[in-house]
Amino acid sequence: MISVATWNVLHRVHAENWYEEVADRWPDEPARIAAVTRWVAGRDEHVVALQEVSGDQLAALREALPHRSVHALRYPRVPRSRRIATALRDRDEHLVVLTEPGSRLITATAFADDPGKGVLVVRTGGLTVIATHVTGDGRRGGQFARLAELATAATGPTVVLGDFNADRETVAAGLGTGFAVAALPDLVPTRPRGGGTKSEFIDHVVTVGATTTAIAVEDLRGVSDHNPVRATVVPD
């Protein structure tokens, strides 16, 4: 059994640009970064995937987790402040995978049609981990195809973790046959919203050659605009 978690921690510039309540609730970004770091440092999952990790946040994670292997994709696009001067010192944005020591980076690349979204592939033990952040518009079809291609090429059981910006049915249809998208409990949304028609369940654990059990969403009460998802993956 392999325990996993995924969480979009919210890049500060995105919060500032889009009037996210998180920026108002946490006016001190170093304090929010410390809160995110404490949560991640307290996890005992074998694999933790993180999206929208700022340069400041990544530095804090590296310092707090010297016993972890930290794999990071730095996107070509650097978030730009549109309304106010950002509180960040390092505006770079990363996709991150934390694992036990001994893991190996396979691929780290932004999607060709979105320099601010991408995929990170890591091999740890007998598991291939594919972390991703998918664009929330018509570009996701090609991105799903790329994820399916990478997963199909992997050897042995594979787990795809991340923010898919889509509900379970859309992800399952986009990836195609052979992929199992775990059903999320409906008590706590992964992306709480005040209203509208967009899904509140857009962060997923997807497996190939494995089964997801004990999936749960943890309510972190506004540290990010997303809540983390954790689960256990059992190879078939």
CSV table of C-alpha atoms in Angstrom, one decimal:
chain,number,residue,atom,x,y,z
A,1,MET,CA,0.0,0.0,0.0
A,2,ILE,CA,1.3,3.5,-0.9
A,3,SER,CA,-0.2,6.6,0.7
A,4,VAL,CA,-0.6,9.7,-1.4
A,5,ALA,CA,-1.8,13.3,-1.1
A,6,THR,CA,-2.4,16.2,-3.5
A,7,TRP,CA,-3.0,19.9,-2.8
A,8,ASN,CA,-3.2,23.1,-4.8
A,9,VAL,CA,-1.6,25.5,-2.3
A,10,LEU,CA,-2.5,28.7,-4.3
A,11,HIS,CA,0.2,30.9,-5.6
A,12,ARG,CA,0.0,34.3,-3.9
A,13,VAL,CA,0.0,36.3,-7.1
A,14,HIS,CA,-3.0,34.4,-8.4
A,15,ALA,CA,-4.8,35.1,-5.1
A,16,GLU,CA,-4.0,38.8,-5.4
A,17,ASN,CA,-5.0,39.1,-9.1
A,18,TRP,CA,-8.3,37.3,-8.8
A,19,TYR,CA,-9.5,38.7,-5.4
A,20,GLU,CA,-9.3,35.4,-3.7
A,21,GLU,CA,-10.6,35.5,-0.1
A,22,VAL,CA,-7.4,33.7,1.0
A,23,ALA,CA,-5.4,36.9,0.4
A,24,ASP,CA,-7.7,38.8,2.7
A,25,ARG,CA,-7.8,36.1,5.3
A,26,TRP,CA,-4.0,35.8,5.2
A,27,PRO,CA,-2.6,39.3,4.6
A,28,ASP,CA,0.8,38.1,5.8
A,29,GLU,CA,2.0,35.7,3.1
A,30,PRO,CA,5.0,34.4,5.1
A,31,ALA,CA,2.6,33.3,7.8
A,32,ARG,CA,0.4,31.5,5.2
A,33,ILE,CA,3.6,29.9,3.7
A,34,ALA,CA,4.5,28.7,7.2
A,35,ALA,CA,1.0,27.2,7.7
A,36,VAL,CA,1.2,25.4,4.4
A,37,THR,CA,4.7,24.1,5.3
A,38,ARG,CA,3.5,22.9,8.7
A,39,TRP,CA,0.7,20.9,7.1
A,40,VAL,CA,3.0,19.3,4.5
A,41,ALA,CA,5.8,18.6,7.0
A,42,GLY,CA,3.3,16.8,9.3
A,43,ARG,CA,2.2,14.4,6.6
A,44,ASP,CA,3.4,10.8,6.5
A,45,GLU,CA,2.2,10.0,3.0
A,46,HIS,CA,4.8,8.4,0.8
A,47,VAL,CA,4.0,10.9,-2.0
A,48,VAL,CA,2.7,14.4,-1.8
A,49,ALA,CA,1.9,16.4,-5.0
A,50,LEU,CA,1.5,20.2,-4.8
A,51,GLN,CA,0.3,22.7,-7.4
A,52,GLU,CA,0.8,26.5,-7.6
A,53,VAL,CA,3.9,26.4,-5.4
A,54,SER,CA,5.6,29.8,-5.4
A,55,GLY,CA,9.4,30.2,-5.2
A,56,ASP,CA,9.0,31.4,-1.6
A,57,GLN,CA,6.9,28.4,-0.7
A,58,LEU,CA,9.3,25.9,-2.4
A,59,ALA,CA,12.3,27.4,-0.4
A,60,ALA,CA,10.3,26.9,2.8
A,61,LEU,CA,9.5,23.3,2.0
A,62,ARG,CA,13.1,22.5,1.1
A,63,GLU,CA,14.3,23.9,4.4
A,64,ALA,CA,11.6,22.1,6.5
A,65,LEU,CA,11.9,18.7,4.7
A,66,PRO,CA,15.6,17.8,4.4
A,67,HIS,CA,14.7,14.1,4.7
A,68,ARG,CA,12.4,14.3,1.6
A,69,SER,CA,13.2,14.1,-2.1
A,70,VAL,CA,11.8,17.3,-3.6
A,71,HIS,CA,11.1,17.2,-7.4
A,72,ALA,CA,10.0,20.5,-8.9
A,73,LEU,CA,9.0,21.8,-12.4
A,74,ARG,CA,9.4,25.5,-12.8
A,75,TYR,CA,7.0,26.8,-15.3
A,76,PRO,CA,8.2,29.1,-18.1
A,77,ARG,CA,5.4,31.5,-17.3
A,78,VAL,CA,6.1,33.7,-14.2
A,79,PRO,CA,2.8,35.0,-12.6
A,80,ARG,CA,2.6,38.8,-13.0
A,81,SER,CA,0.9,41.0,-10.5
A,82,ARG,CA,-2.0,42.9,-12.1
A,83,ARG,CA,-3.4,45.0,-9.2
A,84,ILE,CA,-1.0,45.4,-6.4
A,85,ALA,CA,2.7,44.7,-5.6
A,86,THR,CA,3.0,41.1,-4.6
A,87,ALA,CA,4.2,40.0,-1.2
A,88,LEU,CA,6.4,37.4,-2.8
A,89,ARG,CA,10.1,37.7,-3.2
A,90,ASP,CA,10.2,34.8,-5.8
A,91,ARG,CA,7.2,34.8,-8.2
A,92,ASP,CA,8.2,31.7,-10.0
A,93,GLU,CA,5.6,29.0,-10.0
A,94,HIS,CA,6.2,25.3,-9.6
A,95,LEU,CA,4.6,21.8,-9.8
A,96,VAL,CA,6.1,19.8,-6.9
A,97,VAL,CA,6.3,16.1,-5.9
A,98,LEU,CA,7.7,15.1,-2.5
A,99,THR,CA,8.7,11.5,-2.0
A,100,GLU,CA,10.8,9.2,0.2
A,101,PRO,CA,14.5,9.3,-0.7
A,102,GLY,CA,15.6,7.3,-3.6
A,103,SER,CA,13.0,8.4,-6.1
A,104,ARG,CA,13.9,9.3,-9.7
A,105,LEU,CA,12.7,12.1,-11.9
A,106,ILE,CA,11.5,10.9,-15.3
A,107,THR,CA,9.9,13.9,-17.0
A,108,ALA,CA,9.1,17.5,-16.0
A,109,THR,CA,7.5,19.7,-18.7
A,110,ALA,CA,4.9,22.4,-19.2
A,111,PHE,CA,2.1,21.7,-21.5
A,112,ALA,CA,2.8,23.0,-25.1
A,113,ASP,CA,-0.4,25.1,-25.1
A,114,ASP,CA,-0.1,26.5,-21.5
A,115,PRO,CA,3.3,27.6,-20.1
A,116,GLY,CA,1.7,27.8,-16.6
A,117,LYS,CA,0.4,24.2,-16.4
A,118,GLY,CA,2.2,20.9,-16.8
A,119,VAL,CA,3.2,17.5,-15.7
A,120,LEU,CA,5.9,16.0,-13.5
A,121,VAL,CA,6.7,12.2,-13.6
A,122,VAL,CA,8.6,10.5,-10.8
A,123,ARG,CA,9.4,6.9,-10.2
A,124,THR,CA,9.4,5.9,-6.5
A,125,GLY,CA,9.7,2.3,-5.5
A,126,GLY,CA,7.5,0.2,-7.8
A,127,LEU,CA,5.1,3.2,-8.5
A,128,THR,CA,5.1,5.8,-11.2
A,129,VAL,CA,3.7,9.1,-10.0
A,130,ILE,CA,2.4,11.6,-12.4
A,131,ALA,CA,1.6,15.0,-10.9
A,132,THR,CA,-0.3,17.5,-13.0
A,133,HIS,CA,-2.2,20.8,-13.1
A,134,VAL,CA,-4.6,20.9,-16.1
A,135,THR,CA,-5.9,24.0,-17.7
A,136,GLY,CA,-9.6,24.7,-17.1
A,137,ASP,CA,-10.7,25.4,-20.7
A,138,GLY,CA,-10.8,23.7,-24.1
A,139,ARG,CA,-7.0,23.1,-24.0
A,140,ARG,CA,-7.5,20.3,-21.5
A,141,GLY,CA,-8.4,17.7,-24.2
A,142,GLY,CA,-4.9,17.7,-25.5
A,143,GLN,CA,-3.5,17.8,-22.0
A,144,PHE,CA,-5.6,14.7,-21.0
A,145,ALA,CA,-4.2,13.0,-24.1
A,146,ARG,CA,-0.7,13.8,-23.0
A,147,LEU,CA,-1.3,12.5,-19.4
A,148,ALA,CA,-2.8,9.3,-20.9
A,149,GLU,CA,0.2,8.8,-23.1
A,150,LEU,CA,2.6,9.2,-20.2
A,151,ALA,CA,0.7,6.8,-18.0
A,152,THR,CA,0.4,4.2,-20.8
A,153,ALA,CA,4.1,4.3,-21.3
A,154,ALA,CA,4.9,3.8,-17.6
A,155,THR,CA,5.9,0.4,-16.2
A,156,GLY,CA,3.8,-1.1,-13.5
A,157,PRO,CA,1.2,0.6,-11.3
A,158,THR,CA,0.7,4.4,-11.9
A,159,VAL,CA,-1.1,7.1,-10.0
A,160,VAL,CA,-2.0,10.5,-11.5
A,161,LEU,CA,-2.4,13.3,-8.9
A,162,GLY,CA,-3.4,16.9,-9.2
A,163,ASP,CA,-5.7,19.7,-9.9
A,164,PHE,CA,-7.6,18.7,-13.1
A,165,ASN,CA,-10.0,21.8,-13.1
A,166,ALA,CA,-12.8,19.3,-14.0
A,167,ASP,CA,-15.2,17.0,-12.3
A,168,ARG,CA,-14.7,13.2,-12.1
A,169,GLU,CA,-16.8,12.4,-15.1
A,170,THR,CA,-14.9,14.9,-17.3
A,171,VAL,CA,-11.6,13.5,-16.2
A,172,ALA,CA,-12.6,9.9,-16.8
A,173,ALA,CA,-13.9,10.7,-20.3
A,174,GLY,CA,-10.8,12.7,-21.1
A,175,LEU,CA,-8.3,10.0,-20.1
A,176,GLY,CA,-10.3,7.1,-21.6
A,177,THR,CA,-10.5,3.5,-20.8
A,178,GLY,CA,-8.1,1.9,-18.3
A,179,PHE,CA,-8.0,4.8,-15.9
A,180,ALA,CA,-9.8,4.7,-12.6
A,181,VAL,CA,-10.8,8.1,-11.2
A,182,ALA,CA,-11.5,7.6,-7.5
A,183,ALA,CA,-14.9,8.8,-6.3
A,184,LEU,CA,-14.5,11.7,-3.8
A,185,PRO,CA,-16.6,11.9,-0.6
A,186,ASP,CA,-19.1,14.7,-1.0
A,187,LEU,CA,-18.8,16.1,2.6
A,188,VAL,CA,-15.8,18.5,1.9
A,189,PRO,CA,-15.2,20.0,-1.5
A,190,THR,CA,-11.7,20.1,-2.9
A,191,ARG,CA,-12.3,23.6,-4.4
A,192,PRO,CA,-14.9,25.4,-2.3
A,193,ARG,CA,-16.9,28.0,-4.1
A,194,GLY,CA,-19.4,30.6,-3.0
A,195,GLY,CA,-21.7,29.8,-5.9
A,196,GLY,CA,-21.9,29.4,-9.7
A,197,THR,CA,-22.0,26.3,-11.8
A,198,LYS,CA,-18.4,25.1,-11.7
A,199,SER,CA,-17.7,21.8,-9.9
A,200,GLU,CA,-16.3,22.0,-6.3
A,201,PHE,CA,-14.6,18.6,-6.8
A,202,ILE,CA,-11.8,19.1,-9.2
A,203,ASP,CA,-8.7,17.6,-7.5
A,204,HIS,CA,-8.4,13.8,-8.2
A,205,VAL,CA,-6.5,10.6,-7.6
A,206,VAL,CA,-6.4,8.5,-10.8
A,207,THR,CA,-4.9,5.0,-11.0
A,208,VAL,CA,-3.7,2.6,-13.7
A,209,GLY,CA,-3.0,-1.0,-12.5
A,210,ALA,CA,-3.9,0.0,-8.9
A,211,THR,CA,-6.9,0.7,-6.7
A,212,THR,CA,-7.6,3.7,-4.6
A,213,THR,CA,-8.9,3.2,-1.1
A,214,ALA,CA,-9.5,5.4,2.0
A,215,ILE,CA,-9.8,8.6,0.0
A,216,ALA,CA,-10.6,11.7,2.0
A,217,VAL,CA,-10.6,15.5,1.7
A,218,GLU,CA,-9.3,17.5,4.6
A,219,ASP,CA,-10.9,20.9,5.4
A,220,LEU,CA,-8.0,23.3,6.0
A,221,ARG,CA,-10.4,26.3,6.5
A,222,GLY,CA,-9.1,28.7,3.9
A,223,VAL,CA,-5.3,28.3,4.0
A,224,SER,CA,-5.6,27.9,0.2
A,225,ASP,CA,-8.6,28.0,-2.1
A,226,HIS,CA,-8.3,24.3,-2.4
A,227,ASN,CA,-8.4,21.5,0.2
A,228,PRO,CA,-6.0,18.6,0.1
A,229,VAL,CA,-7.0,15.1,-1.0
A,230,ARG,CA,-5.3,12.0,0.5
A,231,ALA,CA,-5.7,8.4,-0.3
A,232,THR,CA,-4.1,4.9,-0.2
A,233,VAL,CA,-3.1,3.3,-3.5
A,234,VAL,CA,-3.0,-0.5,-3.6
A,235,PRO,CA,-1.2,-2.1,-6.7
A,236,ASP,CA,-3.4,-4.7,-8.4
